[in-house]
Amino acid sequence: RTITLDNRFDGVVSLDIWTGYAVNVISKSGEREVICGPRTILLDYDQTLEELQMSTGSPKTTDRMLNTVFLRHENNKISDVIEIETKDFVKGTIKVSYCVDFLREYQDKWFNVENYVKYLCDRVRSIMKLEAKKYNIEEFYQNYSTIVRAVAIDDDCEAEADGERSKQGRFFSENGMLLYDCEVLAITIDADVEEMLTAHQEEMIVQSLKLADAEK
């Protein structure tokens, strides 16, 4: 006499991975596999998912962390606030928004950096602070959008000629992350300094119009 228990898959963890997201499946034997959506997977008894910790808020810090197993590898948006100081010791803050992708050819490295959000923001902040020291406040205020965007996406670095990277931008070889666009949302500086700069710009516009009228 035999009894057949038809419950082979009862309790198996089913995971729905959405489009643009990925998970890193790890087995007890040490094997790893990065799986991208859209896809549904069933985890084996000895498999688990690697967890990421991501900084939240603006500016990005470790005070508020988000723990997740899902990595957004396409059309990832990251916002941050950068504090700068110009060479004439005027301080300011810049609000930015980054567009980030994880390149498919580096898929096995995607989960190498646990907190990729803070890693990205810290790197760009450091470079931006050095760059701001090259300008006085008037020069920086007039061209801040161009300066910040050039630093963020590394305009001086050309994309690899062999086609390994089809997009141009700031590349992070540690985890295959590519920052390919930066939107500069706003800049805030000391109110008194901003008022003086605004008055100076208005005066320059008036003088330009007077000169144009005189030439006509």
GROMACS .gro file of C-alpha atoms in nm:
model
  216
    1ARG     CA    1   0.000   0.000   0.000
    2THR     CA    2   0.129   0.347  -0.088
    3ILE     CA    3   0.020   0.702  -0.029
    4THR     CA    4   0.111   0.969  -0.284
    5LEU     CA    5   0.138   1.323  -0.145
    6ASP     CA    6   0.085   1.567  -0.432
    7ASN     CA    7   0.246   1.868  -0.267
    8ARG     CA    8   0.585   1.886  -0.435
    9PHE     CA    9   0.567   2.261  -0.500
   10ASP     CA   10   0.369   2.369  -0.195
   11GLY     CA   11   0.551   2.650  -0.016
   12VAL     CA   12   0.793   2.721  -0.300
   13VAL     CA   13   0.872   3.093  -0.319
   14SER     CA   14   0.743   3.242  -0.645
   15LEU     CA   15   0.893   3.574  -0.751
   16ASP     CA   16   0.757   3.811  -1.016
   17ILE     CA   17   1.029   4.038  -1.155
   18TRP     CA   18   0.894   4.343  -1.332
   19THR     CA   19   1.028   4.503  -1.648
   20GLY     CA   20   1.342   4.708  -1.583
   21TYR     CA   21   1.425   4.530  -1.256
   22ALA     CA   22   1.669   4.253  -1.166
   23VAL     CA   23   1.747   4.023  -0.872
   24ASN     CA   24   2.059   3.831  -0.775
   25VAL     CA   25   1.982   3.468  -0.687
   26ILE     CA   26   2.242   3.301  -0.463
   27SER     CA   27   2.260   2.930  -0.375
   28LYS     CA   28   2.429   2.766  -0.076
   29SER     CA   29   2.701   2.636  -0.307
   30GLY     CA   30   2.802   2.996  -0.388
   31GLU     CA   31   2.656   3.008  -0.739
   32ARG     CA   32   2.511   3.343  -0.842
   33GLU     CA   33   2.272   3.437  -1.119
   34VAL     CA   34   2.140   3.782  -1.204
   35ILE     CA   35   1.788   3.752  -1.347
   36CYS     CA   36   1.618   4.041  -1.530
   37GLY     CA   37   1.246   4.095  -1.575
   38PRO     CA   38   0.984   4.057  -1.699
   39ARG     CA   39   1.001   3.704  -1.562
   40THR     CA   40   0.858   3.476  -1.293
   41ILE     CA   41   1.100   3.244  -1.108
   42LEU     CA   42   1.067   2.969  -0.847
   43LEU     CA   43   1.342   2.960  -0.586
   44ASP     CA   44   1.502   2.627  -0.496
   45TYR     CA   45   1.523   2.518  -0.132
   46ASP     CA   46   1.886   2.636  -0.102
   47GLN     CA   47   1.848   2.968  -0.286
   48THR     CA   48   1.807   3.317  -0.148
   49LEU     CA   49   1.818   3.674  -0.285
   50GLU     CA   50   2.098   3.925  -0.229
   51GLU     CA   51   1.981   4.239  -0.053
   52LEU     CA   52   2.071   4.596  -0.146
   53GLN     CA   53   2.072   4.897   0.086
   54MET     CA   54   1.994   5.229  -0.081
   55SER     CA   55   2.017   5.579   0.064
   56THR     CA   56   1.701   5.788   0.042
   57GLY     CA   57   1.614   6.156   0.079
   58SER     CA   58   1.809   6.457  -0.048
   59PRO     CA   59   2.097   6.489   0.009
   60LYS     CA   60   2.166   6.115   0.007
   61THR     CA   61   2.289   5.992   0.347
   62THR     CA   62   2.289   5.669   0.549
   63ASP     CA   63   2.035   5.809   0.798
   64ARG     CA   64   1.738   5.667   0.606
   65MET     CA   65   1.802   5.342   0.423
   66LEU     CA   66   1.579   5.136   0.196
   67ASN     CA   67   1.643   4.761   0.196
   68THR     CA   68   1.535   4.576  -0.118
   69VAL     CA   69   1.630   4.280  -0.335
   70PHE     CA   70   1.518   4.453  -0.656
   71LEU     CA   71   1.766   4.654  -0.863
   72ARG     CA   72   1.630   4.905  -1.114
   73HIS     CA   73   1.873   4.851  -1.401
   74GLU     CA   74   1.694   5.060  -1.667
   75ASN     CA   75   1.576   5.423  -1.656
   76ASN     CA   76   1.684   5.466  -1.295
   77LYS     CA   77   1.634   5.820  -1.156
   78ILE     CA   78   1.841   5.941  -0.860
   79SER     CA   79   1.809   6.289  -0.707
   80ASP     CA   80   2.061   6.461  -0.484
   81VAL     CA   81   2.168   6.796  -0.336
   82ILE     CA   82   2.532   6.905  -0.378
   83GLU     CA   83   2.697   7.161  -0.150
   84ILE     CA   84   2.966   7.370  -0.321
   85GLU     CA   85   3.197   7.662  -0.244
   86THR     CA   86   3.347   7.886  -0.510
   87LYS     CA   87   3.702   8.021  -0.505
   88ASP     CA   88   3.579   8.350  -0.356
   89PHE     CA   89   3.430   8.153  -0.061
   90VAL     CA   90   3.063   8.183  -0.154
   91LYS     CA   91   2.869   7.869  -0.056
   92GLY     CA   92   2.570   7.726  -0.236
   93THR     CA   93   2.360   7.415  -0.291
   94ILE     CA   94   2.264   7.258  -0.622
   95LYS     CA   95   1.968   7.023  -0.670
   96VAL     CA   96   2.023   6.762  -0.941
   97SER     CA   97   1.855   6.456  -1.089
   98TYR     CA   98   2.060   6.176  -1.252
   99CYS     CA   99   1.957   5.923  -1.516
  100VAL     CA  100   2.132   5.590  -1.460
  101ASP     CA  101   2.147   5.256  -1.643
  102PHE     CA  102   2.327   4.933  -1.562
  103LEU     CA  103   2.496   4.794  -1.872
  104ARG     CA  104   2.403   4.439  -1.973
  105GLU     CA  105   2.761   4.339  -2.055
  106TYR     CA  106   2.851   4.399  -1.688
  107GLN     CA  107   2.551   4.210  -1.552
  108ASP     CA  108   2.761   3.990  -1.323
  109LYS     CA  109   2.888   4.305  -1.141
  110TRP     CA  110   2.555   4.481  -1.082
  111PHE     CA  111   2.530   4.377  -0.716
  112ASN     CA  112   2.898   4.434  -0.629
  113VAL     CA  113   2.822   4.772  -0.465
  114GLU     CA  114   2.567   4.733  -0.187
  115ASN     CA  115   2.464   5.101  -0.169
  116TYR     CA  116   2.513   5.214  -0.528
  117VAL     CA  117   2.300   5.528  -0.475
  118LYS     CA  118   2.532   5.679  -0.213
  119TYR     CA  119   2.838   5.554  -0.402
  120LEU     CA  120   2.727   5.745  -0.713
  121CYS     CA  121   2.628   6.062  -0.525
  122ASP     CA  122   2.946   6.073  -0.316
  123ARG     CA  123   3.166   6.038  -0.625
  124VAL     CA  124   2.992   6.317  -0.818
  125ARG     CA  125   2.980   6.545  -0.512
  126SER     CA  126   3.354   6.511  -0.459
  127ILE     CA  127   3.435   6.598  -0.821
  128MET     CA  128   3.183   6.882  -0.827
  129LYS     CA  129   3.330   7.046  -0.516
  130LEU     CA  130   3.675   7.047  -0.675
  131GLU     CA  131   3.536   7.192  -0.999
  132ALA     CA  132   3.346   7.472  -0.823
  133LYS     CA  133   3.670   7.594  -0.665
  134LYS     CA  134   3.794   7.690  -1.013
  135TYR     CA  135   3.530   7.965  -1.057
  136ASN     CA  136   3.428   8.281  -0.877
  137ILE     CA  137   3.061   8.312  -0.788
  138GLU     CA  138   2.972   8.531  -1.087
  139GLU     CA  139   3.125   8.290  -1.339
  140PHE     CA  140   2.972   7.987  -1.169
  141TYR     CA  141   2.625   8.141  -1.128
  142GLN     CA  142   2.605   8.234  -1.495
  143ASN     CA  143   2.705   7.887  -1.619
  144TYR     CA  144   2.621   7.650  -1.333
  145SER     CA  145   2.388   7.430  -1.536
  146THR     CA  146   2.651   7.362  -1.803
  147ILE     CA  147   2.931   7.314  -1.549
  148VAL     CA  148   2.737   7.071  -1.329
  149ARG     CA  149   2.610   6.865  -1.620
  150ALA     CA  150   2.957   6.840  -1.777
  151VAL     CA  151   3.107   6.719  -1.449
  152ALA     CA  152   2.827   6.471  -1.373
  153ILE     CA  153   2.827   6.289  -1.707
  154ASP     CA  154   3.202   6.331  -1.762
  155ASP     CA  155   3.184   6.518  -2.094
  156ASP     CA  156   3.562   6.504  -2.132
  157CYS     CA  157   3.555   6.122  -2.146
  158GLU     CA  158   3.455   5.975  -2.482
  159ALA     CA  159   3.262   5.649  -2.512
  160GLU     CA  160   3.470   5.342  -2.585
  161ALA     CA  161   3.540   5.306  -2.955
  162ASP     CA  162   3.505   4.928  -2.968
  163GLY     CA  163   3.132   4.948  -2.908
  164GLU     CA  164   3.145   4.796  -2.562
  165ARG     CA  165   2.961   5.101  -2.435
  166SER     CA  166   2.705   5.244  -2.674
  167LYS     CA  167   2.609   5.538  -2.448
  168GLN     CA  168   2.835   5.821  -2.345
  169GLY     CA  169   2.849   5.918  -1.979
  170ARG     CA  170   3.026   5.866  -1.648
  171PHE     CA  171   3.093   5.494  -1.617
  172PHE     CA  172   3.151   5.302  -1.292
  173SER     CA  173   3.344   4.984  -1.366
  174GLU     CA  174   3.291   4.858  -1.010
  175ASN     CA  175   2.928   4.765  -1.083
  176GLY     CA  176   2.865   4.844  -1.450
  177MET     CA  177   2.671   5.162  -1.372
  178LEU     CA  178   2.646   5.442  -1.631
  179LEU     CA  179   2.535   5.795  -1.547
  180TYR     CA  180   2.428   5.916  -1.891
  181ASP     CA  181   2.227   6.231  -1.817
  182CYS     CA  182   2.198   6.497  -1.548
  183GLU     CA  183   1.920   6.752  -1.499
  184VAL     CA  184   2.016   7.058  -1.296
  185LEU     CA  185   1.695   7.159  -1.117
  186ALA     CA  186   1.795   7.459  -0.904
  187ILE     CA  187   2.077   7.648  -0.736
  188THR     CA  188   2.061   7.826  -0.401
  189ILE     CA  189   2.320   8.071  -0.274
  190ASP     CA  190   2.333   8.339  -0.004
  191ALA     CA  191   2.039   8.577  -0.047
  192ASP     CA  192   2.252   8.893  -0.035
  193VAL     CA  193   2.495   8.761  -0.295
  194GLU     CA  194   2.212   8.644  -0.519
  195GLU     CA  195   2.050   8.987  -0.500
  196MET     CA  196   2.375   9.156  -0.604
  197LEU     CA  197   2.424   8.915  -0.895
  198THR     CA  198   2.065   8.969  -1.012
  199ALA     CA  199   2.106   9.347  -0.996
  200HIS     CA  200   2.434   9.322  -1.189
  201GLN     CA  201   2.275   9.107  -1.459
  202GLU     CA  202   1.982   9.348  -1.493
  203GLU     CA  203   2.226   9.637  -1.529
  204MET     CA  204   2.415   9.448  -1.800
  205ILE     CA  205   2.090   9.387  -1.990
  206VAL     CA  206   2.000   9.756  -1.972
  207GLN     CA  207   2.345   9.857  -2.098
  208SER     CA  208   2.326   9.602  -2.382
  209LEU     CA  209   1.989   9.738  -2.493
  210LYS     CA  210   2.118  10.095  -2.482
  211LEU     CA  211   2.422   9.995  -2.689
  212ALA     CA  212   2.196   9.819  -2.942
  213ASP     CA  213   1.977  10.128  -2.971
  214ALA     CA  214   2.283  10.350  -3.019
  215GLU     CA  215   2.419  10.123  -3.295
  216LYS     CA  216   2.083  10.128  -3.475
   0.00000   0.00000   0.00000
